[in-house]
Amino acid sequence: MSLFFQTLISGLNLGSIYALIALGYTMVYGIAKMLNFAHGDVIMIGAYSVIVTVSSLGLPPVIAILIGIAFCALLGVSIEFLAYKPLRKASSLAVLITAIGVSYFLQNIAQLIFGTQQLAFPKIINLDAIKIGSVQIDGITLVTLCVTAVIMVLLTLFINFTKIGKAMRAVSEDKEAAELMGISTNRTISVTFAIGSALAMIASLFYGATYTYIKPTTGSMPGIKAFTAAVFGGIGSIPGAMLGGIMLGIIEQYSKAYISTTMSDAIVFGVLILVLLVKPTGLLGKKISEKV
Amino acid sequence: MSNNYEHKPKLVPYPSNAFVPERDLGKRPVLEVNHLGIDFGGLTAVDDFSIIVGRTEIAGLIGPNGAGKTTVFNLLTNVYHPTRGSILVDGMSTAGKSTHQVNHMGIARTFQNIRLFSNLSVLDNVKVGLHNSMKENFFAAVTHGFGYGKAEKKADKEALEFLDFFHMADMADAPAGSLPYGAQRRLEIARALATSPKIILLDEPAAGMNPSETAELMENIRRIRDNFGIAVMLIEHDMKLVMNICEGICVLDHGKVIAKGTPDEIKSNPKVVEAYLGKAKEA
């Protein structure tokens, strides 16, 4: 029984990280109708930014995190401006290939600056583990869960009740009509990239704290998993990304604990295939009706 | 089709060869379009389109299917960028502007097939329209919560007033997609009006409406002009509506203007009868 709950906690922890990253994928897809495969690499850049600010420059963690968030938001906006904006009217395949190109570009930049060796991620969250019965919850896990929950609530409020949130929903439904109502789609897309990248940075903190080492390809696997989570939950849907991320994390940890560590990824992707067979739009995905 | 309309608008010459309603004389026209044209590849969709719309004029744009009427609307809003010609909104050129900037300059529009944000509530649709008159930005939203809440309340109130104008305030919280057809049409107009335009373009506002709904629409179009003091330009196939409320009418055929004038002038213009009204006379 202890293993069951312990696994649930670690599943929630991993799932929170996936969910935070998946939000970036799903928001960008919902609004710009593109898959930003460079999104995973923003996590890696975010993690390196903490290594530079904390380990090398010795800045206090809070400042380091704020710098990292600002840097990643700026990075996301710049990527969109330089790589994707010129392709606004191009085919989605061209944009997809470009995104993959940006992903390799970021990985190679990181390799050039930091080398191929993995670097230790500084310990910036020092919190004692708590014990509930026989289940032990690490301090970092607790922070991850709480911060993710708060972010999800804030993001939901932001999307539903602010002017920019409404603009984002309008643009995601009908870009042209939104333009004609005076909304700048370019600005809305920039804001979306900024938010998505900032969330990726926060995810990188938890990822770094859980896995403790960072290398230039660190972003790929969580990136792919988070993309899977976004599709699993229904790409374009924000609650879907949250649910998909958490469920994927839990499934992965249970597979590791009860079935097989080496097979866990296969099981995760198997579940994805099953869900998509039964519900092609994902768990909370909207039905796409073609207008004739 | 009866030819007896009580509606007999009078147009007076504006500087040279264009006409505006008498009450708009001496004021700068809201829309001045000169020799507008667009080619798609080798196809000329609209050519040499010129029109002057007075500040509070109700103008009609009519013509057979495929004449290029919606293309004109797309050109006026810079959804398509014109190959030739110029557009002045209240004296300012729209050349090189993006669509949302053209909206900020004072052009709002509705669509031939309704394009509401159907997953947003009715109120939120109008608030999206209010978007550009609300001054808060992203950082204001994050930093001063109280001021923001106040502005949101103000926006709610304003949005409700727009809904009330169309007698649909009681539907404010429903998702826009769930409204009946007629209400969706009204909401689209409310959303466009919320962007505080100087001229509103209505693309076939009466499409799919029954006679009583059309009568209500005509009344609403007049109320829009009188209450907001703005110009209305509409594309419509319902000749009764056009002849009853439009002051200046422009007839388009094969991308070219074939006639311009008051409803009476248009009705008696042989070119128009040949291209367009001929069909209606048979009925």
XYZ file of C-alpha atoms in Angstrom:
575
model
C 0.000 0.000 0.000
C 2.877 2.334 0.807
C 4.317 1.708 -2.666
C 0.976 2.581 -4.198
C 0.821 6.007 -2.554
C 4.513 6.660 -2.960
C 4.110 6.013 -6.684
C 1.069 8.239 -6.834
C 3.059 11.107 -5.336
C 5.988 10.656 -7.702
C 3.511 10.337 -10.564
C 1.893 13.624 -9.598
C 5.328 15.205 -9.377
C 6.359 14.056 -12.841
C 2.886 14.781 -14.169
C 3.057 18.362 -12.915
C 6.264 18.895 -14.870
C 4.679 17.404 -18.000
C 1.567 19.513 -17.489
C 3.520 22.758 -17.207
C 5.338 21.988 -20.447
C 2.219 20.683 -22.159
C 0.479 23.999 -21.451
C 3.036 25.732 -23.660
C 2.442 23.267 -26.488
C -1.299 23.438 -26.263
C -1.576 27.230 -25.938
C 0.665 27.809 -28.931
C -1.230 25.201 -30.922
C -4.585 26.664 -29.945
C -3.645 30.180 -30.928
C -1.019 29.969 -33.666
C -2.197 26.556 -34.978
C 1.357 25.258 -35.022
C 3.375 22.629 -33.176
C 6.352 24.309 -31.594
C 8.775 21.413 -31.333
C 11.443 23.773 -30.029
C 9.370 24.166 -26.872
C 11.152 21.287 -25.080
C 14.494 22.959 -25.630
C 13.324 26.084 -23.857
C 13.288 23.890 -20.716
C 16.925 23.025 -21.315
C 17.848 26.688 -21.850
C 15.905 27.587 -18.703
C 17.827 24.996 -16.689
C 21.167 26.267 -18.017
C 20.175 29.820 -17.149
C 19.794 28.702 -13.515
C 23.176 26.946 -13.644
C 24.769 30.175 -14.897
C 23.028 32.539 -12.493
C 23.218 30.390 -9.376
C 26.279 28.144 -9.773
C 28.531 30.550 -11.678
C 27.374 34.011 -10.639
C 26.191 33.037 -7.170
C 22.939 35.011 -7.356
C 20.216 34.244 -4.830
C 17.733 31.653 -6.180
C 14.728 34.006 -6.241
C 16.540 36.523 -8.441
C 17.921 33.689 -10.570
C 14.425 32.316 -11.130
C 13.033 35.736 -12.059
C 15.901 36.324 -14.488
C 15.354 32.850 -15.927
C 11.622 33.435 -16.422
C 12.216 36.789 -18.105
C 14.975 35.312 -20.250
C 12.893 32.349 -21.389
C 9.850 34.523 -22.106
C 12.048 36.749 -24.221
C 13.580 33.713 -25.896
C 10.126 32.355 -26.755
C 8.997 35.683 -28.203
C 12.250 35.994 -30.186
C 11.943 32.475 -31.589
C 8.408 33.259 -32.707
C 9.420 36.603 -34.184
C 12.494 35.362 -36.044
C 11.525 31.850 -37.065
C 7.728 31.502 -37.169
C 6.300 34.948 -37.886
C 7.798 35.117 -41.411
C 6.008 31.811 -42.068
C 2.568 32.951 -40.894
C 1.104 32.295 -44.328
C 3.285 29.296 -45.212
C 2.096 25.687 -45.106
C 1.981 24.052 -41.699
C 4.606 21.561 -42.833
C 7.110 24.376 -43.429
C 6.450 25.712 -39.941
C 6.827 22.236 -38.433
C 10.190 21.667 -40.112
C 11.313 25.109 -38.998
C 10.362 24.275 -35.418
C 12.475 21.117 -35.556
C 15.299 23.222 -36.997
C 14.997 25.722 -34.132
C 15.102 22.802 -31.697
C 18.428 21.544 -33.086
C 19.706 25.097 -33.258
C 19.073 25.625 -29.535
C 20.638 22.270 -28.641
C 23.746 23.072 -30.651
C 24.050 26.561 -29.191
C 23.925 24.990 -25.724
C 26.524 22.427 -26.760
C 28.772 25.193 -28.052
C 28.542 27.192 -24.842
C 28.307 24.504 -22.182
C 29.884 21.477 -23.899
C 28.380 18.040 -24.235
C 29.127 17.003 -20.653
C 26.249 17.053 -18.252
C 26.338 19.748 -15.576
C 24.982 19.513 -12.043
C 21.772 21.446 -11.458
C 22.147 23.575 -8.300
C 20.009 22.702 -5.328
C 17.858 25.786 -4.993
C 14.891 24.446 -3.107
C 15.817 23.196 0.332
C 12.804 21.887 2.122
C 12.561 18.906 4.454
C 10.574 15.906 3.435
C 7.331 15.335 5.258
C 5.941 11.979 6.254
C 2.276 11.101 6.123
C 1.932 7.623 7.604
C 4.422 5.514 5.720
C 4.452 7.799 2.681
C 7.320 10.225 2.398
C 6.907 13.382 0.339
C 10.091 15.211 -0.645
C 10.243 18.940 -0.130
C 10.784 19.515 -3.841
C 7.776 17.359 -4.700
C 5.636 19.374 -2.355
C 6.809 22.639 -3.925
C 6.255 21.251 -7.417
C 2.696 20.198 -6.654
C 1.767 23.437 -4.909
C 3.353 25.737 -7.487
C 1.780 23.812 -10.372
C -1.636 23.952 -8.756
C -1.333 27.703 -8.196
C -0.134 28.273 -11.759
C -3.026 26.280 -13.185
C -5.549 28.302 -11.193
C -3.931 31.602 -12.165
C -3.705 30.621 -15.820
C -7.351 29.573 -15.897
C -8.375 32.899 -14.354
C -6.121 34.759 -16.760
C -7.551 33.047 -19.832
C -11.153 33.428 -18.762
C -11.308 36.824 -17.163
C -8.691 39.166 -18.545
C -8.805 41.192 -21.694
C -5.757 39.462 -23.144
C -7.132 36.077 -22.145
C -10.323 36.845 -24.031
C -8.296 38.052 -26.996
C -6.398 34.754 -26.915
C -9.618 32.754 -26.952
C -10.993 34.919 -29.747
C -7.853 34.486 -31.847
C -7.872 30.745 -31.266
C -11.448 30.531 -32.560
C -11.194 32.816 -35.574
C -8.031 34.759 -36.305
C -9.501 36.857 -39.086
C -12.650 37.805 -37.218
C -10.498 38.722 -34.202
C -8.334 40.976 -36.391
C -11.476 42.637 -37.694
C -12.571 43.276 -34.112
C -9.374 45.223 -33.531
C -7.280 42.506 -31.897
C -3.666 42.317 -33.001
C -3.112 38.618 -33.661
C 0.645 39.116 -33.795
C 0.701 40.626 -30.334
C -1.590 37.913 -29.007
C 0.676 35.215 -30.434
C 3.732 36.904 -28.871
C 2.053 36.952 -25.465
C 1.201 33.271 -25.865
C 4.810 32.373 -26.604
C 5.980 34.461 -23.650
C 3.609 32.703 -21.253
C 4.354 29.239 -22.645
C 8.103 29.766 -22.396
C 7.860 31.185 -18.884
C 5.941 28.050 -17.848
C 8.631 25.903 -19.490
C 11.231 27.719 -17.390
C 9.318 26.942 -14.215
C 9.059 23.318 -15.342
C 12.831 23.279 -15.851
C 13.338 24.182 -12.182
C 11.362 21.138 -11.080
C 12.881 18.927 -13.738
C 16.395 19.984 -12.710
C 15.594 19.464 -9.038
C 14.226 15.968 -9.719
C 16.874 14.734 -12.180
C 19.776 16.907 -10.882
C 21.808 16.881 -14.111
C 21.392 18.928 -17.276
C 22.831 18.378 -20.737
C 22.060 20.020 -24.109
C 19.591 17.304 -25.107
C 17.798 17.373 -21.749
C 14.776 19.091 -23.238
C 13.936 16.516 -25.914
C 12.411 13.729 -23.850
C 10.246 15.816 -21.507
C 9.340 17.866 -24.577
C 8.102 14.823 -26.463
C 6.313 13.479 -23.388
C 4.627 16.815 -22.764
C 3.573 16.997 -26.400
C 2.113 13.516 -25.965
C 0.341 14.754 -22.838
C -1.103 17.695 -24.768
C -2.417 15.378 -27.506
C -3.643 12.943 -24.853
C -5.654 15.693 -23.145
C -6.818 17.197 -26.437
C -4.431 19.596 -28.114
C -5.592 23.194 -27.958
C -7.410 22.620 -24.677
C -5.816 24.121 -21.577
C -7.596 21.917 -19.011
C -6.783 19.038 -21.379
C -3.056 19.760 -21.151
C -3.252 19.876 -17.368
C -5.169 16.625 -17.148
C -3.113 14.930 -19.859
C 0.174 15.904 -18.203
C -0.816 14.683 -14.760
C -2.283 11.423 -16.104
C 0.765 10.734 -18.243
C 3.052 11.236 -15.248
C 0.966 8.914 -13.100
C 0.737 6.219 -15.778
C 4.466 6.390 -16.350
C 5.347 6.044 -12.660
C 2.884 3.202 -12.088
C 4.244 1.354 -15.112
C 7.724 1.762 -13.710
C 6.729 0.619 -10.233
C 4.440 -2.282 -11.054
C 5.212 -3.457 -14.594
C 8.618 -2.668 -15.965
C 11.008 0.269 -15.870
C 12.259 -0.357 -19.372
C 8.770 -0.784 -20.784
C 7.282 2.303 -19.139
C 7.640 4.558 -22.185
C 6.110 1.914 -24.422
C 3.173 1.653 -22.036
C 2.739 5.427 -21.933
C 2.663 5.714 -25.695
C 0.470 2.608 -25.921
C -2.090 4.325 -23.715
C -1.909 7.379 -25.963
C -2.623 5.248 -29.016
C -5.570 3.620 -27.265
C -7.062 6.953 -26.235
C -6.661 8.365 -29.723
C -8.303 5.285 -31.234
C -11.328 5.707 -29.017
C -11.399 9.501 -28.892
C -9.328 11.007 -31.709
C -9.599 14.565 -30.342
C -8.058 13.572 -26.999
C -9.693 13.465 -23.579
C -11.007 17.028 -23.488
C -10.464 17.966 -27.128
C -13.156 19.827 -28.967
C -14.897 18.360 -31.924
C -13.571 19.962 -35.055
C -16.379 20.649 -37.437
C -15.473 21.648 -40.970
C -17.441 24.599 -42.193
C -18.772 24.005 -45.669
C -42.053 43.901 -56.403
C -43.839 47.134 -55.651
C -42.323 50.427 -56.721
C -44.065 52.616 -54.176
C -41.660 53.472 -51.429
C -42.262 56.293 -49.003
C -38.531 56.376 -48.580
C -37.264 59.102 -50.961
C -33.765 60.108 -49.885
C -32.130 63.087 -51.505
C -28.479 63.113 -52.386
C -26.511 66.304 -52.935
C -23.249 66.622 -54.834
C -20.127 66.307 -52.721
C -17.184 68.310 -54.112
C -17.396 67.054 -57.668
C -19.009 63.976 -59.056
C -19.871 62.134 -55.839
C -23.026 62.421 -53.754
C -23.798 62.315 -50.036
C -26.993 62.786 -48.026
C -27.878 66.463 -47.575
C -27.333 66.403 -43.796
C -23.754 65.170 -44.267
C -22.811 68.036 -46.565
C -19.940 70.135 -45.281
C -18.596 67.275 -43.175
C -15.738 65.094 -44.298
C -17.090 61.850 -45.730
C -16.336 58.873 -43.535
C -15.158 56.814 -46.464
C -13.497 57.991 -49.676
C -12.454 55.231 -52.017
C -10.682 56.049 -55.234
C -10.071 53.740 -58.193
C -9.707 50.678 -55.991
C -8.728 47.466 -57.725
C -7.326 44.028 -57.004
C -6.008 41.268 -59.229
C -5.737 37.659 -58.151
C -3.102 36.371 -60.530
C -4.503 37.234 -63.948
C -8.049 37.667 -62.692
C -9.265 41.172 -61.961
C -11.798 40.713 -59.165
C -12.518 44.396 -58.561
C -11.556 47.241 -60.863
C -11.833 51.019 -60.633
C -14.130 50.992 -57.615
C -14.779 54.495 -56.286
C -17.290 55.532 -53.658
C -17.911 58.350 -51.216
C -19.908 57.561 -48.089
C -21.273 60.425 -45.985
C -20.784 60.501 -42.217
C -24.248 59.201 -41.394
C -25.211 57.675 -44.710
C -26.760 54.279 -45.142
C -25.109 53.047 -48.307
C -25.938 49.913 -50.253
C -23.615 47.767 -52.297
C -25.554 45.465 -54.570
C -24.895 43.297 -57.565
C -25.352 39.780 -58.861
C -23.560 36.862 -57.233
C -19.834 36.925 -57.854
C -19.854 40.636 -58.691
C -17.094 41.250 -56.137
C -19.105 42.792 -53.298
C -17.515 40.817 -50.466
C -14.125 41.381 -52.109
C -14.773 45.125 -51.766
C -15.436 44.614 -48.029
C -12.245 42.588 -47.741
C -10.354 45.380 -49.483
C -11.851 48.056 -47.244
C -10.688 46.122 -44.160
C -7.287 45.235 -45.638
C -8.000 41.524 -45.394
C -6.901 41.768 -49.034
C -4.421 44.472 -49.876
C -5.512 46.414 -52.959
C -3.415 46.237 -56.110
C -4.481 49.762 -57.090
C -6.278 52.748 -55.686
C -6.684 54.371 -52.292
C -8.983 54.177 -49.290
C -9.429 57.075 -46.886
C -11.235 56.498 -43.605
C -12.162 59.864 -42.141
C -9.399 61.342 -44.260
C -6.690 58.854 -43.232
C -5.208 56.420 -45.708
C -5.406 52.746 -44.803
C -2.528 51.819 -47.121
C -0.077 49.455 -45.446
C -2.181 49.118 -42.305
C -3.010 45.733 -40.868
C -6.607 44.634 -40.438
C -6.762 45.395 -36.716
C -5.303 48.846 -37.331
C -7.997 49.507 -39.927
C -10.530 48.534 -37.276
C -8.943 51.019 -34.884
C -9.251 53.680 -37.608
C -12.996 53.177 -37.608
C -14.156 50.325 -39.844
C -16.043 47.413 -38.314
C -17.779 44.621 -40.153
C -19.955 41.556 -39.936
C -19.738 38.450 -42.081
C -21.860 36.788 -44.709
C -21.738 33.523 -42.778
C -21.772 34.322 -39.087
C -18.338 34.257 -37.499
C -18.931 34.722 -33.811
C -16.556 33.363 -31.192
C -19.051 30.624 -30.507
C -17.369 29.164 -27.414
C -17.241 32.549 -25.719
C -20.260 33.901 -23.890
C -22.463 36.491 -25.556
C -21.101 39.126 -23.185
C -17.496 38.131 -23.864
C -18.056 38.417 -27.610
C -19.053 42.040 -27.141
C -16.172 42.577 -24.707
C -13.769 41.294 -27.329
C -15.275 43.975 -29.554
C -14.696 46.556 -26.810
C -11.110 45.362 -26.665
C -9.526 48.289 -28.430
C -11.269 50.930 -26.396
C -10.078 49.335 -23.132
C -6.686 50.717 -22.282
C -5.268 48.097 -19.894
C -2.372 46.022 -21.066
C -0.942 42.735 -19.908
C 1.140 44.290 -17.146
C -1.716 46.355 -15.847
C -3.703 43.153 -15.604
C -0.970 41.575 -13.512
C 0.120 44.532 -11.419
C -2.841 46.589 -10.277
C -5.621 44.211 -9.604
C -8.131 46.690 -8.250
C -7.976 49.175 -11.098
C -8.270 46.277 -13.455
C -11.361 44.932 -11.746
C -12.923 48.360 -12.018
C -12.160 48.575 -15.739
C -13.597 45.093 -16.198
C -16.808 46.140 -14.447
C -17.008 49.177 -16.700
C -16.507 46.943 -19.730
C -19.239 44.601 -18.477
C -21.599 47.552 -18.122
C -20.792 48.919 -21.561
C -21.094 45.495 -23.148
C -24.504 45.039 -21.535
C -25.618 48.369 -22.972
C -24.741 47.166 -26.453
C -26.675 43.957 -25.824
C -29.581 45.931 -24.462
C -29.660 47.996 -27.645
C -30.503 44.772 -29.465
C -32.808 43.504 -26.693
C -30.571 40.585 -25.814
C -29.155 41.525 -22.399
C -30.880 38.499 -20.887
C -28.748 36.184 -23.040
C -25.438 37.661 -21.811
C -24.113 34.504 -20.162
C -25.090 31.975 -22.823
C -22.401 30.684 -25.157
C -22.706 32.624 -28.416
C -22.910 29.405 -30.425
C -26.084 28.356 -28.605
C -28.146 31.380 -29.689
C -30.854 31.139 -32.316
C -29.841 32.308 -35.775
C -31.458 35.748 -35.672
C -29.892 36.505 -32.298
C -26.468 35.452 -33.587
C -26.864 37.948 -36.428
C -27.746 40.699 -33.963
C -24.844 39.743 -31.718
C -22.445 40.023 -34.630
C -23.620 43.574 -35.215
C -23.376 44.358 -31.496
C -19.839 42.995 -31.397
C -18.844 45.132 -34.387
C -20.466 48.239 -32.881
C -18.550 47.686 -29.658
C -15.311 48.490 -31.486
C -16.689 52.063 -31.768
C -16.476 52.330 -35.555
C -17.168 55.335 -37.727
C -18.635 53.086 -40.373
C -19.984 49.572 -40.037
C -19.974 47.185 -42.985
C -22.769 44.618 -42.971
C -22.338 41.662 -45.304
C -25.804 40.332 -46.180
C -27.344 41.099 -42.785
C -30.769 39.833 -43.841
C -29.570 36.498 -45.231
C -31.753 33.680 -43.964
C -34.203 35.996 -42.197
C -37.977 35.884 -42.420
C -39.949 39.062 -43.303
C -40.600 40.083 -39.705
C -36.943 39.592 -38.766
C -35.956 41.621 -41.827
C -38.310 44.430 -40.786
C -36.703 44.431 -37.337
C -33.268 44.507 -38.939
C -34.192 47.545 -41.029
C -35.376 49.298 -37.915
C -32.130 48.343 -36.163
C -29.988 49.674 -39.002
C -31.755 53.030 -38.827
C -31.372 53.053 -35.031
C -27.656 52.329 -35.400
C -27.258 55.343 -37.659
C -29.346 57.627 -35.456
C -28.073 56.518 -32.038
C -24.398 56.107 -32.828
C -24.259 58.750 -35.548
C -22.235 56.489 -37.804
C -22.417 55.389 -41.409
C -23.616 51.962 -42.487
C -22.636 50.224 -45.691
C -24.384 47.011 -46.516
C -24.288 44.253 -49.052
C -27.731 42.787 -49.517
C -29.763 40.767 -51.951
C -33.089 41.663 -50.377
C -34.134 44.510 -52.709
C -36.997 45.571 -50.491
C -34.576 46.201 -47.657
C -32.046 47.960 -49.860
C -34.596 50.222 -51.559
C -36.231 51.026 -48.229
C -33.279 52.084 -46.143
C -30.314 52.861 -48.370
C -29.690 56.453 -49.345
C -26.913 55.936 -51.850
C -26.645 52.685 -53.763
C -23.713 51.406 -55.719
C -24.220 48.570 -58.190
C -21.355 46.260 -58.941
C -21.168 43.794 -61.816
C -18.139 41.743 -62.827
C -15.986 43.749 -60.442
C -16.945 47.097 -61.955
C -19.318 49.839 -60.796
C -22.153 50.010 -63.317
C -24.382 52.507 -61.540
C -24.544 54.792 -58.533
C -27.393 56.858 -57.159
C -30.553 57.032 -55.074
C -32.915 54.044 -54.938
C -35.167 55.666 -57.555
C -32.280 56.322 -59.888
C -31.017 52.792 -59.498
C -34.420 51.262 -60.124
C -34.850 53.128 -63.360
C -31.296 52.613 -64.593
C -31.477 50.312 -67.633
C -27.976 48.959 -67.043
C -28.946 47.835 -63.561
C -32.188 46.364 -64.742
C -30.270 44.425 -67.324
C -27.576 43.197 -64.964
C -29.583 42.660 -61.873
C -33.063 43.907 -61.301
C -34.268 42.360 -64.525
C -34.730 39.138 -62.659
C -36.757 40.836 -59.926
C -39.114 42.428 -62.467
C -40.069 39.106 -63.920
C -41.275 38.002 -60.512
